PDB file of C-alpha atoms in Angstrom:
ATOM      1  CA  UNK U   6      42.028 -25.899 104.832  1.00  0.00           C
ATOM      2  CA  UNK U   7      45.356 -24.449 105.554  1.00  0.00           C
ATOM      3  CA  UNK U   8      47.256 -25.173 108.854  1.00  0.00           C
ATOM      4  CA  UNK U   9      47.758 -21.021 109.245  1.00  0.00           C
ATOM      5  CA  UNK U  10      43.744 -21.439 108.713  1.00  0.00           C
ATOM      6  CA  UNK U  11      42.915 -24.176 111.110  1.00  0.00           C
ATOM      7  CA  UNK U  12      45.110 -22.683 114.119  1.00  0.00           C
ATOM      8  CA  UNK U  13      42.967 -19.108 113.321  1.00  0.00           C
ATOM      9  CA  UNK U  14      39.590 -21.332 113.560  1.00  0.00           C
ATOM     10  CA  UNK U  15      40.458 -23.081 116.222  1.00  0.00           C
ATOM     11  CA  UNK U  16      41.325 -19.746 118.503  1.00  0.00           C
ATOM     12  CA  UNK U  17      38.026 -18.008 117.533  1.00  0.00           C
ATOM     13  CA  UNK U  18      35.761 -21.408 117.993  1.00  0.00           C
ATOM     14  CA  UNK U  19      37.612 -21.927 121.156  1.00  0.00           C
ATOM     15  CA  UNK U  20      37.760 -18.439 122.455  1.00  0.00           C
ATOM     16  CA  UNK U  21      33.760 -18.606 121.881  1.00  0.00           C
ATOM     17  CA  UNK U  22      33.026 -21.722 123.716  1.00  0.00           C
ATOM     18  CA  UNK U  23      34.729 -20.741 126.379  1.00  0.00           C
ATOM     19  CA  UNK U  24      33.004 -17.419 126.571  1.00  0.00           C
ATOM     20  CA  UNK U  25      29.440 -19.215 126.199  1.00  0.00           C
ATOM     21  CA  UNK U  26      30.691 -21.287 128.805  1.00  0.00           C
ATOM     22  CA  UNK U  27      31.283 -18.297 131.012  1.00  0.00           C
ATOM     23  CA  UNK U  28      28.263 -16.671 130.137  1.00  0.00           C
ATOM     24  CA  UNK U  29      25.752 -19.433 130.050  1.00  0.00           C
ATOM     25  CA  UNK U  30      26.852 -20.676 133.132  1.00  0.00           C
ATOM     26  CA  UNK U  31      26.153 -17.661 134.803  1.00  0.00           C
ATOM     27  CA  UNK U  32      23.053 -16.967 133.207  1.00  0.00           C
ATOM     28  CA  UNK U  33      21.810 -20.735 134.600  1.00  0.00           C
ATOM     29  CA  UNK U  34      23.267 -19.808 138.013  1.00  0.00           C
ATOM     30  CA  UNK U  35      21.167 -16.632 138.677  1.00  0.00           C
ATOM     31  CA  UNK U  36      18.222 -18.612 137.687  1.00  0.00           C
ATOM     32  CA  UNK U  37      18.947 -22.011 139.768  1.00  0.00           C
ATOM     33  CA  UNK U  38      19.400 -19.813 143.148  1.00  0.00           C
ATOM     34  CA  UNK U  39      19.457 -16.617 145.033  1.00  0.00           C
ATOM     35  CA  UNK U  40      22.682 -16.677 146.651  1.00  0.00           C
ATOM     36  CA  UNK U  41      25.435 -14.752 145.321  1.00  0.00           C
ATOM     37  CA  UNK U  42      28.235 -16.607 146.035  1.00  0.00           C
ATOM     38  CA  UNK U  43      26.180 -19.794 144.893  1.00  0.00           C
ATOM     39  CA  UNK U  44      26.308 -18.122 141.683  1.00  0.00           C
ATOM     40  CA  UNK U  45      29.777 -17.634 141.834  1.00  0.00           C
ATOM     41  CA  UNK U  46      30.785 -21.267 142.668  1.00  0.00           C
ATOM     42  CA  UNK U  47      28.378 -22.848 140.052  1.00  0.00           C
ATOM     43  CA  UNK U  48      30.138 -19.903 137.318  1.00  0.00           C
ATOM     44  CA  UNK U  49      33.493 -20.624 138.606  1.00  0.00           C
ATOM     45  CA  UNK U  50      33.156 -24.716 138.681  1.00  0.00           C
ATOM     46  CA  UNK U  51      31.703 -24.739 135.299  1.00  0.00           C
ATOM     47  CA  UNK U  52      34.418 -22.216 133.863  1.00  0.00           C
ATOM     48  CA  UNK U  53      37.365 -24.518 135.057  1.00  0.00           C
ATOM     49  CA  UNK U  54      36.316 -27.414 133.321  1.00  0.00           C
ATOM     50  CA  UNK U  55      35.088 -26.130 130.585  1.00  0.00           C
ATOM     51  CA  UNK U  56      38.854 -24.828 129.982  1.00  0.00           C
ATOM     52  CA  UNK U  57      40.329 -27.816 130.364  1.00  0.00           C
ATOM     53  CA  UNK U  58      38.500 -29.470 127.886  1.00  0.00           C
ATOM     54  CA  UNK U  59      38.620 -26.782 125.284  1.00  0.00           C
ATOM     55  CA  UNK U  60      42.302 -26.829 125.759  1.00  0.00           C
ATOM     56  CA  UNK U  61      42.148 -30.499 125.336  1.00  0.00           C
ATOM     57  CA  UNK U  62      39.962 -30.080 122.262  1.00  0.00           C
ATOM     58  CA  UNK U  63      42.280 -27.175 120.490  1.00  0.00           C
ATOM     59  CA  UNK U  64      45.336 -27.392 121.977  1.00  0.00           C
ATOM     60  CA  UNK U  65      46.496 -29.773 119.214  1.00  0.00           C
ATOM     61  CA  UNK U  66      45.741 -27.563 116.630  1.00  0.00           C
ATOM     62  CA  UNK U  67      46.726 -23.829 117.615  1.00  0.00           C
ATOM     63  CA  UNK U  68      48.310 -24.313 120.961  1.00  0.00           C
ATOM     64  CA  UNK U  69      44.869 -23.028 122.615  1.00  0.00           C
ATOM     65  CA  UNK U  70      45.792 -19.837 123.852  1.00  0.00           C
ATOM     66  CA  UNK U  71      41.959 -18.404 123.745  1.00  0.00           C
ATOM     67  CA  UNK U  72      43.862 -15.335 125.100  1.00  0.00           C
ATOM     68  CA  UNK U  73      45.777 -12.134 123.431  1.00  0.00           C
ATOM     69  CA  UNK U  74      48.010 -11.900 126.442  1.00  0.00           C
ATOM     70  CA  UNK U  75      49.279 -15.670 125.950  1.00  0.00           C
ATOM     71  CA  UNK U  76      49.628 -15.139 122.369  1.00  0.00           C
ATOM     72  CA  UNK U  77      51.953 -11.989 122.725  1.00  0.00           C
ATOM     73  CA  UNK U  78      53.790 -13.386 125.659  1.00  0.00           C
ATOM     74  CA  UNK U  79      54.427 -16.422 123.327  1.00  0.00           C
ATOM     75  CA  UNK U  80      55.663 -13.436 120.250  1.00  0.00           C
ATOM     76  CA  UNK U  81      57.813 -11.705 122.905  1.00  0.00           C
ATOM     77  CA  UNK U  82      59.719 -14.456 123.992  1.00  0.00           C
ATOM     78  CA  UNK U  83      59.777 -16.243 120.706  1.00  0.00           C
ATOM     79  CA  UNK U  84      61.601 -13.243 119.054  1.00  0.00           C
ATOM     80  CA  UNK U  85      64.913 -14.206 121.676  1.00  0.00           C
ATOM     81  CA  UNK U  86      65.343 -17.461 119.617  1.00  0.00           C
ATOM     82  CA  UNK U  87      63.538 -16.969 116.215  1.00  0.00           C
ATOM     83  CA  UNK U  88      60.696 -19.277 117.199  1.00  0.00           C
ATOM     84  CA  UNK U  89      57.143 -18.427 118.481  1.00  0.00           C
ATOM     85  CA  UNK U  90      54.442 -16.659 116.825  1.00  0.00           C
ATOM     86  CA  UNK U  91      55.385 -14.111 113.825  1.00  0.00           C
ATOM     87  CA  UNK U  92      54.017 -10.721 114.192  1.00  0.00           C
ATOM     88  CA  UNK U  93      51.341 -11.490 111.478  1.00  0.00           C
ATOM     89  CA  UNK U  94      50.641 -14.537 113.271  1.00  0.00           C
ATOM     90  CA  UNK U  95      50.032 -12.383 116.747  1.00  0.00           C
ATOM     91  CA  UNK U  96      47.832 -10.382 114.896  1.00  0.00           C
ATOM     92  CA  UNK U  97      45.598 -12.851 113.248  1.00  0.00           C
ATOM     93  CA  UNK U  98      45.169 -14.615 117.107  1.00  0.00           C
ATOM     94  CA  UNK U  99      43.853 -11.543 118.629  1.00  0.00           C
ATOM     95  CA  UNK U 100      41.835 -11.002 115.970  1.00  0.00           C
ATOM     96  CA  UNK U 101      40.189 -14.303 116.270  1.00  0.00           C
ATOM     97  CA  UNK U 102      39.807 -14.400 119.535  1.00  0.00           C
ATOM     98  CA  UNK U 103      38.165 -10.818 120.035  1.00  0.00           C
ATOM     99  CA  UNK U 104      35.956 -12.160 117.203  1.00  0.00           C
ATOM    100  CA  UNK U 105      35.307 -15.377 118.931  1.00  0.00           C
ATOM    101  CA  UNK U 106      34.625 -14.032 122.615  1.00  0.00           C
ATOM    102  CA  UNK U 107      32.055 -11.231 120.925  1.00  0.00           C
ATOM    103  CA  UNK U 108      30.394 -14.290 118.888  1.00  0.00           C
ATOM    104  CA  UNK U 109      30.547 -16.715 122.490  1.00  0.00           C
ATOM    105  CA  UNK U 110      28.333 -14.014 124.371  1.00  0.00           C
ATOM    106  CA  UNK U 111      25.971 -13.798 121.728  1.00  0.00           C
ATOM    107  CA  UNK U 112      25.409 -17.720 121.455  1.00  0.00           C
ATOM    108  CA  UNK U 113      25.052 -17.562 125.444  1.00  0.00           C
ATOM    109  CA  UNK U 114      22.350 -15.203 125.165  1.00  0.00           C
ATOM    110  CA  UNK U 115      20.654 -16.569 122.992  1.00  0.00           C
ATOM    111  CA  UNK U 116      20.898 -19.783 123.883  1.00  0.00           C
ATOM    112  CA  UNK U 117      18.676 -18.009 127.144  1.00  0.00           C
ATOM    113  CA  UNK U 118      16.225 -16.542 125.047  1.00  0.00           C
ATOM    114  CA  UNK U 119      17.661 -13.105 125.894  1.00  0.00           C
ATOM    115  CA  UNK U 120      18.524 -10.590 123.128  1.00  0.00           C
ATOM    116  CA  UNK U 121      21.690 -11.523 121.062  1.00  0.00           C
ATOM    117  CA  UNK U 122      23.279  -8.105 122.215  1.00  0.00           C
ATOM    118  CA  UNK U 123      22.837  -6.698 125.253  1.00  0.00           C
ATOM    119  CA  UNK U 124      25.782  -4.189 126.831  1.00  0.00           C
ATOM    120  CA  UNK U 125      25.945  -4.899 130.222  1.00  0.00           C
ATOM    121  CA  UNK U 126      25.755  -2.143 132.867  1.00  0.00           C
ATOM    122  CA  UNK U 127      27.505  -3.792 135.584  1.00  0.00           C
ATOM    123  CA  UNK U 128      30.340  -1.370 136.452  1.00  0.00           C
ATOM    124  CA  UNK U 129      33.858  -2.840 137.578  1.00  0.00           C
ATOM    125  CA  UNK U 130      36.518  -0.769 138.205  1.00  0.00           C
ATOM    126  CA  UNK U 131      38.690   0.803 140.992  1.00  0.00           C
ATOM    127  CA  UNK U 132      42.505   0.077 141.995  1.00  0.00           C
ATOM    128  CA  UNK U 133      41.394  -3.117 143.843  1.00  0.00           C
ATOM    129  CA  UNK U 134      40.323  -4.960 141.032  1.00  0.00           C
ATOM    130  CA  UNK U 135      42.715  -3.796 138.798  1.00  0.00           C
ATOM    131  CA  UNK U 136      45.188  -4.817 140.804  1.00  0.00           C
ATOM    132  CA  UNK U 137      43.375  -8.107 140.956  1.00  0.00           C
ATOM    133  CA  UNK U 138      43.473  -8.593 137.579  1.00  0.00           C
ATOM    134  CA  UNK U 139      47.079  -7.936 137.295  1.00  0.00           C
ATOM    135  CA  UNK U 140      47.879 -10.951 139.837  1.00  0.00           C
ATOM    136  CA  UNK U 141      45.657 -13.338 138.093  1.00  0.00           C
ATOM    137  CA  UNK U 142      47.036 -12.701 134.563  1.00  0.00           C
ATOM    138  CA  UNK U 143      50.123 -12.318 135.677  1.00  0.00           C
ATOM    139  CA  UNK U 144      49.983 -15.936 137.664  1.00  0.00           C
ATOM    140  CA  UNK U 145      48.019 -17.404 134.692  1.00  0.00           C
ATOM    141  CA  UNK U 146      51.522 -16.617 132.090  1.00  0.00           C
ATOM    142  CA  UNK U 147      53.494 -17.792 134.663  1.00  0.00           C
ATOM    143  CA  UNK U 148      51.907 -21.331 134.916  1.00  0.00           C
ATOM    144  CA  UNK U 149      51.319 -21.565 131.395  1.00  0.00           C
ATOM    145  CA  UNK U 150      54.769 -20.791 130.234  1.00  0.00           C
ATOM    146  CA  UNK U 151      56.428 -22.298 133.699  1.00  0.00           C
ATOM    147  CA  UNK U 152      54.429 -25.836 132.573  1.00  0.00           C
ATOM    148  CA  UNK U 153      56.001 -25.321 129.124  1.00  0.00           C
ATOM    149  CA  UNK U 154      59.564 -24.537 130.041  1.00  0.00           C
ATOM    150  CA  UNK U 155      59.891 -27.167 132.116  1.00  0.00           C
ATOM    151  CA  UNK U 156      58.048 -30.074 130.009  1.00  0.00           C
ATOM    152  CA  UNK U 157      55.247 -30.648 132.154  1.00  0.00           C
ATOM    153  CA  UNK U 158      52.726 -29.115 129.339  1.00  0.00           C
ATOM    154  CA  UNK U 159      50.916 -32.222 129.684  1.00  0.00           C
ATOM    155  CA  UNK U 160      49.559 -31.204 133.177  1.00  0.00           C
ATOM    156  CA  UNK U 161      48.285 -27.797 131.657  1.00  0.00           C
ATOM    157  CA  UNK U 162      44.766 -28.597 130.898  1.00  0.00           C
ATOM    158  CA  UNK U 163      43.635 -29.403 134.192  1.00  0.00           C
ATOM    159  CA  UNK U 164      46.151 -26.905 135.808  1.00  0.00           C
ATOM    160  CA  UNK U 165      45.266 -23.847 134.270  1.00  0.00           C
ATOM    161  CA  UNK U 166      40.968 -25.074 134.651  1.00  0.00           C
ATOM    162  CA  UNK U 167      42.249 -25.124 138.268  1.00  0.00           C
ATOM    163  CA  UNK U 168      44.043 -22.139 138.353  1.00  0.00           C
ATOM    164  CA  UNK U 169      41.304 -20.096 136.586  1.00  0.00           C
ATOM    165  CA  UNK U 170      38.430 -21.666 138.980  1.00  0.00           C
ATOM    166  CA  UNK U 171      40.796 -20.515 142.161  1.00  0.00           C
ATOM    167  CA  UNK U 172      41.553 -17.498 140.660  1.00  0.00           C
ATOM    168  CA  UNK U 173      37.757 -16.454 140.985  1.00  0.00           C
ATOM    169  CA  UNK U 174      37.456 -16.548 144.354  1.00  0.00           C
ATOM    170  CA  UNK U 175      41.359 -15.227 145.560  1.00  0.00           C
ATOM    171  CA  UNK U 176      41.172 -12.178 143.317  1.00  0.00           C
ATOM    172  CA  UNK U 177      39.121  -9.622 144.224  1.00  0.00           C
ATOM    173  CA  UNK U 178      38.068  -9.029 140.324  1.00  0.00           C
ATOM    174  CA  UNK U 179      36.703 -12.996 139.631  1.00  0.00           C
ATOM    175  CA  UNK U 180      40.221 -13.360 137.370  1.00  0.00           C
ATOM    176  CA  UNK U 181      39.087 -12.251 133.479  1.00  0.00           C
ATOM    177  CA  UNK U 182      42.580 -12.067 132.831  1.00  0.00           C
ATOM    178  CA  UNK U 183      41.302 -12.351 129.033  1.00  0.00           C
ATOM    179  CA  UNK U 184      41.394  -9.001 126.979  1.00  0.00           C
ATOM    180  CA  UNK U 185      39.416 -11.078 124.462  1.00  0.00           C
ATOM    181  CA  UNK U 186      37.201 -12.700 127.008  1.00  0.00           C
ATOM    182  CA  UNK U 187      36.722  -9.001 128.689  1.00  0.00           C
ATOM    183  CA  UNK U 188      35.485  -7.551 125.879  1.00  0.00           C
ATOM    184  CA  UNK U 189      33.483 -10.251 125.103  1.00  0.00           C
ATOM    185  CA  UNK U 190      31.762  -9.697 128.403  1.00  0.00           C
ATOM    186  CA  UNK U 191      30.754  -6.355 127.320  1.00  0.00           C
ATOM    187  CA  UNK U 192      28.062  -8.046 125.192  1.00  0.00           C
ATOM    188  CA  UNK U 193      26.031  -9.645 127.659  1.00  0.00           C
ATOM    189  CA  UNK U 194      24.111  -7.404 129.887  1.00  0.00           C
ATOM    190  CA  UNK U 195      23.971 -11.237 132.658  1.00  0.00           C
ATOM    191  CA  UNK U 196      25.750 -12.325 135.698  1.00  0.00           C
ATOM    192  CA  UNK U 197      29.231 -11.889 133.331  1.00  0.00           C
ATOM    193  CA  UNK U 198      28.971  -8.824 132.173  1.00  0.00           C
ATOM    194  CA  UNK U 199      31.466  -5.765 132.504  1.00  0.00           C
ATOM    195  CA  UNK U 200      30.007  -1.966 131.228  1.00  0.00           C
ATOM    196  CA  UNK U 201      32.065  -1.055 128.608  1.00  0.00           C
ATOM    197  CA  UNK U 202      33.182   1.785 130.539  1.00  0.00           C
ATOM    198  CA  UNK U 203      35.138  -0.716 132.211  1.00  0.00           C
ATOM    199  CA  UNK U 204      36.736  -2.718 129.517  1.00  0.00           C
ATOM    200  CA  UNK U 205      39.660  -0.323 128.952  1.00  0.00           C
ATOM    201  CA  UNK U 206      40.786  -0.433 132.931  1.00  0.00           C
ATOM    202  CA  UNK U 207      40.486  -3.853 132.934  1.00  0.00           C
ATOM    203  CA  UNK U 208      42.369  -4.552 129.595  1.00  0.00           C
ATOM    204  CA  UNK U 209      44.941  -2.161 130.829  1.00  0.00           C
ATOM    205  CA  UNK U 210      45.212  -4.116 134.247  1.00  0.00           C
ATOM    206  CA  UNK U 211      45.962  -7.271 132.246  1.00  0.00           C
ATOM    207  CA  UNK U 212      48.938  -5.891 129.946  1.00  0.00           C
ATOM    208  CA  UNK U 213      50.347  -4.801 133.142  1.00  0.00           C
ATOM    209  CA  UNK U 214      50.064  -8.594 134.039  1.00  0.00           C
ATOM    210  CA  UNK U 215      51.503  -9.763 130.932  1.00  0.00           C
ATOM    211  CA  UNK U 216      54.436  -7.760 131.616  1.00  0.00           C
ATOM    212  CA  UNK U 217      54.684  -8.766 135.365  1.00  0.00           C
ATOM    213  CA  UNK U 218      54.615 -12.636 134.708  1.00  0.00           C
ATOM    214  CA  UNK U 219      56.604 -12.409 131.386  1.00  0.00           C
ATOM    215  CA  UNK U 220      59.623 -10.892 133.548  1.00  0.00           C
ATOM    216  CA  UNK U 221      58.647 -12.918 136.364  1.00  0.00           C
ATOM    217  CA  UNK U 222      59.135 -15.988 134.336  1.00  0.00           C
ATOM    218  CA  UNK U 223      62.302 -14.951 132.669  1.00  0.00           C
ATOM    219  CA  UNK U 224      63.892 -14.905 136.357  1.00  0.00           C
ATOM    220  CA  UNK U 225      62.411 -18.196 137.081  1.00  0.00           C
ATOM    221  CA  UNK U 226      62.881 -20.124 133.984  1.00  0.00           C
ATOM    222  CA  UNK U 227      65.234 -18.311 132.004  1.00  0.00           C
ATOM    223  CA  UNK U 228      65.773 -21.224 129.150  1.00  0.00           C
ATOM    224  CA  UNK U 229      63.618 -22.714 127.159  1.00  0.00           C
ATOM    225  CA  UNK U 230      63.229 -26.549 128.223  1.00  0.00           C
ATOM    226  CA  UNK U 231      63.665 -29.228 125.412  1.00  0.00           C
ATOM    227  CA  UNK U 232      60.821 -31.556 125.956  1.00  0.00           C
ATOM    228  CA  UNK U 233      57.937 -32.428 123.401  1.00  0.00           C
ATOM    229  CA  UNK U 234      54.733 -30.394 125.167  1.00  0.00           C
ATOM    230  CA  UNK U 235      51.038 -32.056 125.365  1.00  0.00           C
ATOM    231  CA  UNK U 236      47.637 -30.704 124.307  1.00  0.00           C
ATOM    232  CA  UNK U 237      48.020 -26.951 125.935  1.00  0.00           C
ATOM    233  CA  UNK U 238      49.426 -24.208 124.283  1.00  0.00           C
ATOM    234  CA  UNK U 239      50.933 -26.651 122.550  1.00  0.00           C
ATOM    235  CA  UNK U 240      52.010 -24.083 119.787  1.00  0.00           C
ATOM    236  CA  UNK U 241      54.377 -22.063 122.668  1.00  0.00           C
ATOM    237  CA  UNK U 242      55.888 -25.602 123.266  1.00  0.00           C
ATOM    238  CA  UNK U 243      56.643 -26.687 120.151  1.00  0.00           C
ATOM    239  CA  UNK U 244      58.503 -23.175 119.126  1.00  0.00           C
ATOM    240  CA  UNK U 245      60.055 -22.790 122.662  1.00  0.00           C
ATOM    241  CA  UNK U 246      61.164 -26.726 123.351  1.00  0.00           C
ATOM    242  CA  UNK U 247      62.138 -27.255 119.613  1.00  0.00           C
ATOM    243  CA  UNK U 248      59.138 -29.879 119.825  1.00  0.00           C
ATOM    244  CA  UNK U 249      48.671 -24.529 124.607  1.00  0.00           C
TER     245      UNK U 249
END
């Protein structure tokens, strides 16, 4: 298999194991107790390490981004020094990733017995959890691409799991900050789900955040750093620090 065919694999299978992990964990939490924010903490706890590992697990191979708004902060900034993902590149990881999130919801499902497609109801929306999802996507590209610019990319996979797992319970919309992830949410009518009505307000929410922590972090860390990056987004490191 080709390396351009491996990295596109390795987004969609790890795009939809992370989904299944969001899913199925909820799924299990509604049926192992009542409480709502029970729920939540089992969802979140199993999320956060499931991310870690799956950016373990990929990160070697297509820098695990799992997420469009990684993969075009990673274009945008690569196309200051030549580096980064090409445009065709972009493309191809949104694609698989979309692809992989819509497959990860299914697998959850029916993993549950439930059926393989089921659009959720559950309606999110409203100026609070937009804005919500703009500060967790927004604080997810800054650690990311702070981690890499500063060659600490080795601490990513537990720091983002922790980041995400915080990030449910500090935002007031449970941090997606996934356009992939989001609209594989759509597919599961569980604990995870989003209406579809609500995709677009949510998606929207999250480019605002990928242009909120993409100038953030030019202010910050407005050079590139020059060390060899570890297992996350290990693709953005290796383009950026001339080595996800």
């Amino acid at each position: 298999m080709s390396a351009p065919a491996r990295r596109l694999l390795a987004e969609f299978l790890g795009t939809a194991l992370l989904v299944t992990a969001v899913v199925g964990s909820g799924i299990m939490a509604t049926r192992l107790s009542d409480d709502v924010g029970l729920q939540l903490l089992e969802n979140s706890v199993a999320t956060a390490f499931a991310l870690g590992a799956l950016i373990l697990m990929f990160g070697p191979v297509s820098g695990a981004h799992f997420n469009p708004v990684v993969s075009a902060a990673d274009w945008f900034l690569g196309r200051r020094t030549g580096t980064g993902l090409s445009a065709r590149e972009l493309a191809g990881y949104v694609a698989a990733q979309v692809a992989g999130a819509i497959a990860g919801a299914v697998l959850a499902d029916l993993m549950f017995r439930l059926p393989a497609v089921d659009f959720a109801d559950k309606e999110r929306g409203g100026g609070d959890l937009w804005l919500g999802e703009v500060v967790a996507t927004a604080g997810l590209l800054l650690l990311i691409f702070a981690l890499a610019r500063s060659g600490r990319s080795s601490a990513a996979p537990a720091a983002v799991g922790a980041y995400i797992g915080a990030a449910y319970w500090f935002t007031s919309s449970t941090a997606f900050a996934n356009p992939a992830v989001t609209i594989g949410r759509a597919f599961t009518d569980t604990f995870a789900g989003i209406a579809p009505a609500s995709v677009p307000g949510f998606i929207a929410a999250q480019v605002a955040g990928l242009v909120v922590g993409t100038g953030l972090l030019l202010a910050l860390y407005p050079y590139a750093g020059g060390t060899t990056g570890g297992a996350a987004v290990t693709h953005v490191v290796q383009q950026e620090g001339s080595t996800r």
